[in-house]
XYZ file of C-alpha atoms in Angstrom:
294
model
C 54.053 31.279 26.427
C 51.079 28.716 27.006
C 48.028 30.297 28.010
C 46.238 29.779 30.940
C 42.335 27.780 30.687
C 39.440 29.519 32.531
C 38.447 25.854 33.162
C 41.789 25.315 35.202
C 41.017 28.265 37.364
C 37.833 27.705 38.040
C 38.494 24.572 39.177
C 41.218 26.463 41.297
C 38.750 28.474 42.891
C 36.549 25.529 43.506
C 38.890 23.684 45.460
C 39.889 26.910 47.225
C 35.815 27.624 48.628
C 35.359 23.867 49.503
C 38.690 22.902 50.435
C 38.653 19.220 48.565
C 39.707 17.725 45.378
C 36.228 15.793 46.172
C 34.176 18.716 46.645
C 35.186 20.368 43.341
C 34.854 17.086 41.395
C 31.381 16.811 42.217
C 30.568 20.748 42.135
C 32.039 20.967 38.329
C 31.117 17.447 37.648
C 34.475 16.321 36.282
C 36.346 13.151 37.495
C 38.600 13.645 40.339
C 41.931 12.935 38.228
C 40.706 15.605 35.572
C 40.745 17.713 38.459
C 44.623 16.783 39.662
C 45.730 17.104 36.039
C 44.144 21.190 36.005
C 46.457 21.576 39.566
C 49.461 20.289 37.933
C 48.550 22.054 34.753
C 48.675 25.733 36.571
C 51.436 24.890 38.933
C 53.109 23.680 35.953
C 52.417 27.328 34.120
C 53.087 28.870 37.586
C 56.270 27.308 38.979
C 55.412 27.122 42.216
C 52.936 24.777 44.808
C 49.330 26.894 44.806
C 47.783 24.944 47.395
C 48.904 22.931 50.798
C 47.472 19.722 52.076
C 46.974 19.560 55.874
C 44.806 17.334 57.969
C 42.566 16.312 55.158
C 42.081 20.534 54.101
C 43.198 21.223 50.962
C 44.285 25.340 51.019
C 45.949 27.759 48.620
C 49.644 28.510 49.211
C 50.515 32.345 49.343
C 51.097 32.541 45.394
C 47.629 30.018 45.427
C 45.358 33.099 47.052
C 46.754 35.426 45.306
C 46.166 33.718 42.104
C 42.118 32.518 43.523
C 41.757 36.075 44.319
C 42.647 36.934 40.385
C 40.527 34.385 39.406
C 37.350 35.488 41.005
C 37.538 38.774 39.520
C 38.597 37.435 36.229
C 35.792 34.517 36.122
C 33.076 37.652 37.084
C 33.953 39.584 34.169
C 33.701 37.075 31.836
C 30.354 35.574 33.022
C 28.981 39.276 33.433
C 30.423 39.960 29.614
C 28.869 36.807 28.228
C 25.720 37.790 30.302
C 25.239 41.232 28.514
C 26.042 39.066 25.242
C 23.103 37.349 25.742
C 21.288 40.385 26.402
C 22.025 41.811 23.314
C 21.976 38.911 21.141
C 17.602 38.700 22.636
C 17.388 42.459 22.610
C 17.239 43.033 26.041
C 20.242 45.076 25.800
C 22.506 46.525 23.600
C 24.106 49.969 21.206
C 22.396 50.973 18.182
C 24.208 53.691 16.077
C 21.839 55.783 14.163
C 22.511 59.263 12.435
C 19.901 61.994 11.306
C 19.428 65.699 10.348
C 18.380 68.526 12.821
C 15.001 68.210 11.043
C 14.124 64.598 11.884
C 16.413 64.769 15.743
C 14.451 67.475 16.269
C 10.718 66.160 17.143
C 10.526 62.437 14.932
C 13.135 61.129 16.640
C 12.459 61.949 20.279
C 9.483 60.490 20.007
C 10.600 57.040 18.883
C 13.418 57.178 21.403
C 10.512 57.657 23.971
C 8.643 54.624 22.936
C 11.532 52.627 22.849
C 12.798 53.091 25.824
C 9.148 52.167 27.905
C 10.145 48.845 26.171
C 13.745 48.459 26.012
C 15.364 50.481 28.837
C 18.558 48.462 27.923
C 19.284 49.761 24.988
C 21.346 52.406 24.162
C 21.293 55.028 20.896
C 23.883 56.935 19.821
C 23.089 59.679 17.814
C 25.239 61.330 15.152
C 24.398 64.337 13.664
C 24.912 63.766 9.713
C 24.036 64.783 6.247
C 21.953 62.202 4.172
C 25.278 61.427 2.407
C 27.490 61.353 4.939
C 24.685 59.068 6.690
C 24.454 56.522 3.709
C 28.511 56.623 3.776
C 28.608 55.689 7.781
C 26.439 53.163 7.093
C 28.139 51.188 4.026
C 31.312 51.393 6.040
C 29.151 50.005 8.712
C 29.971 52.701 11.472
C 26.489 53.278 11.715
C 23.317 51.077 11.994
C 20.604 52.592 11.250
C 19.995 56.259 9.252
C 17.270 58.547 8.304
C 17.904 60.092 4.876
C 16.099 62.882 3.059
C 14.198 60.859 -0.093
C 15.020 60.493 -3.086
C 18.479 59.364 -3.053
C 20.269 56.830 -5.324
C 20.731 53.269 -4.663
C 23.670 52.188 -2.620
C 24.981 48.591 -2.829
C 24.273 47.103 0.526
C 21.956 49.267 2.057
C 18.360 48.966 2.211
C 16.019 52.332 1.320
C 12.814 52.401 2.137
C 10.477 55.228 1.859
C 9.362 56.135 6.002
C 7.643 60.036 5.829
C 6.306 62.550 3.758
C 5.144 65.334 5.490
C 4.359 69.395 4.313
C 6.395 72.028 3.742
C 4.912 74.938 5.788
C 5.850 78.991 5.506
C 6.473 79.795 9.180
C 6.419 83.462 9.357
C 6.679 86.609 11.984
C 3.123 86.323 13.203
C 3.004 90.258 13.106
C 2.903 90.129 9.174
C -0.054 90.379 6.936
C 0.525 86.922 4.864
C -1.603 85.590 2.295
C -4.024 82.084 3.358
C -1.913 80.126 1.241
C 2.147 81.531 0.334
C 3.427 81.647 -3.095
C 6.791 82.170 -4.482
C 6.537 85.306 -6.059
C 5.031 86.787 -2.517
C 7.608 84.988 -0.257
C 10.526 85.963 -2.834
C 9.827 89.602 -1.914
C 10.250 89.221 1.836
C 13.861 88.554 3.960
C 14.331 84.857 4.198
C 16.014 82.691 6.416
C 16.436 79.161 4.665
C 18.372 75.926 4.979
C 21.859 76.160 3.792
C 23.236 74.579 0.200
C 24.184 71.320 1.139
C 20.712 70.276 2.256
C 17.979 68.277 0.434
C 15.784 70.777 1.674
C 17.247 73.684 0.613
C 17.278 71.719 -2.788
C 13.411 71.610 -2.173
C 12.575 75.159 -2.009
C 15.389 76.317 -4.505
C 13.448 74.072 -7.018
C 9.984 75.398 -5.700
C 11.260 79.135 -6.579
C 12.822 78.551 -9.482
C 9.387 77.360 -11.271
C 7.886 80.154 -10.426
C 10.818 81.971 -11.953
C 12.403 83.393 -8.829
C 15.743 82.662 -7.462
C 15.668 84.730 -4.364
C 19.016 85.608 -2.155
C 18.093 85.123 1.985
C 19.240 86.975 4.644
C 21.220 84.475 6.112
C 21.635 80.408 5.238
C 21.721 77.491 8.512
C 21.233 73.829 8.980
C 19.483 74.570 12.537
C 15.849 74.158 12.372
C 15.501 75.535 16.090
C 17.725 78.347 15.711
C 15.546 79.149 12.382
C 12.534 79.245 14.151
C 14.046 81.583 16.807
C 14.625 83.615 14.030
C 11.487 84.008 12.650
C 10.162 84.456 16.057
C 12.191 87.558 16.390
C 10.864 88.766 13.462
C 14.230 88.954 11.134
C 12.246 86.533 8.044
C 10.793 83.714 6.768
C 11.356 80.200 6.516
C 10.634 77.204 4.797
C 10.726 73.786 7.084
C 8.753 70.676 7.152
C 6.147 70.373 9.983
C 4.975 67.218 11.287
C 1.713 66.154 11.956
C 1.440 66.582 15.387
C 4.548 68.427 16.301
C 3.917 71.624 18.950
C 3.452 74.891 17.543
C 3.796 76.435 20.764
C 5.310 80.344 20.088
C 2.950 82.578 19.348
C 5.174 84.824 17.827
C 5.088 82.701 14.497
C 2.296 81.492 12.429
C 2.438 79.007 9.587
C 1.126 79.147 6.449
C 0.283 76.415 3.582
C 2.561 76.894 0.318
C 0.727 76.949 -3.063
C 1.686 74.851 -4.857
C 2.594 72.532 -2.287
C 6.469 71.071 -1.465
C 6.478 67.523 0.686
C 9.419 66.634 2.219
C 10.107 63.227 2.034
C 12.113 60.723 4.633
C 13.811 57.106 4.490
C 15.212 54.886 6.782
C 18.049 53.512 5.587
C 19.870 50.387 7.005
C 22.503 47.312 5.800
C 20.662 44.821 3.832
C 21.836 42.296 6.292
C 19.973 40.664 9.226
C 19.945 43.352 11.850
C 20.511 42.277 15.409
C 17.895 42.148 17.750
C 18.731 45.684 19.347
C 18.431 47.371 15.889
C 15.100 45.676 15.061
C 13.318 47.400 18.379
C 14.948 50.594 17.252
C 13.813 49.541 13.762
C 10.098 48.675 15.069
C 10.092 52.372 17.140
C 10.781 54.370 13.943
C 8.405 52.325 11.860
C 5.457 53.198 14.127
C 5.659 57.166 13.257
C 5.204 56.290 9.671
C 2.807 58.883 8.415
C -0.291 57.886 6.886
């Protein structure tokens, strides 16, 4: 079955709001038989007369204004769609896909969210929660377009990695206990812990930080929730290990932090395709770039 041209309705529509072959002619600046042939083309597709001549007024028949009415709305969407095209295609507009841990959703990525949107209200990011892996894989299947990834990881053909953070490793303790200035293994391996769970590169972090110091301690309970850690500690059940960024609120008094001797940095990427990102991506890009730490 032969499709229908958007240029024949729109010349249908034309004739309809100025009620001449003329009129349409000169508002779509075509030559008056081009628009004859785009009538004869639909009625032809049609089967039936879609407009009426009477004293010099052109109209639409009864299947003609139904089928103008069609048109409008169709015509609309497709100007409106290759409107927010254009949108995207300058940045003004537009999805970005992005996946992160807790740790980095949890005050880094607020933060450039906030900054992006004072510029680009328009666009849009959707936020997966995700492993580093499981990142890296969304993005090489190219379900995601942007990820922040727990450093070092190996390379991965067609993504770029490039280093983005590296910020401390901090003790956050019940503020009630009697802690050392600076926390060592051997004194945290004697208390209850609450740490990150296996399949993080964080728990991979302090497992290694332990085991150097010859300790390989057992917590009280393992989870991949930074806020529901801190509650924790705040409550007094143990101690954690989590990264603290420069500038992130410390606002419950019912934990204190401490340094860790000998120090543990985690260490953040952003990962993306190696391809040309669109427009949309770059501003998300450009957000997260600006809370590099220095």
């Amino acid at each position: 079955m032969r499709e229908i041209s958007l240029d024949r309705l729109r010349t249908l529509v034309a004739i309809a709001d100025h009620g001449s072959f003329a009129a349409a002619a000169q508002l779509l600046h075509l030559a008056p038989p081009t628009i004859s042939l785009h009538i004869a083309d639909l009625e032809k597709r049609i089967g039936a007369p879609l407009l009426s001549r009477a004293r010099g007024n052109v109209r639409p028949s009864a299947v003609g204004e139904m089928l103008v009415e069609r048109a409008r709305r169709l015509l609309a969407e497709v100007e409106s769609t290759l409107d927010d095209a254009s949108r995207q295609v300058q940045g003004l507009a537009g999805r970005v896909r992005l996946g992160a841990s807790t740790g980095a959703i949890a005050h880094l990525l607020p933060q450039a969210i906030s900054r992006l949107r004072e510029r680009h209200p328009g666009i849009d990011v959707q936020i997966a929660v995700l492993t580093s892996q499981e990142t890296l894989a969304r993005l090489a299947q190219g379900k995601l377009d942007v990820g922040l990834v727990a450093l070092p990881q190996a390379p991965v053909a067609g993504l770029a990695i490039q280093p983005w953070r590296r910020d401390p490793v901090m003790a956050f303790l019940p503020a009630d206990w009697r802690a050392p200035a600076r926390v060592t293994p051997a004194w945290l391996a004697a208390q209850p812990l609450i740490l990150n769970d296996a399949s993080t590169r964080l728990s991979r972090l302090t497992s290694e930080w332990f085991a150097l110091a010859g300790y390989r301690p057992v917590p009280r309970i393992e989870l991949n929730y930074n806020d529901a850690i801190k509650s924790l500690v705040a409550a007094g059940y143990g101690a954690a290990l989590l990264p603290h960024e420069a500038g992130a609120p410390h606002a419950d008094a019912r934990i204190a932090m401490r340094a860790l001797r000998p120090v543990v940095w985690r260490e953040l990427g952003i990962a993306r395709r190696s391809s040309q990102a669109e427009r949309a991506t770059q501003h998300v890009l450009e957000a997260l770039w600006e809370l590099k730490a220095k």
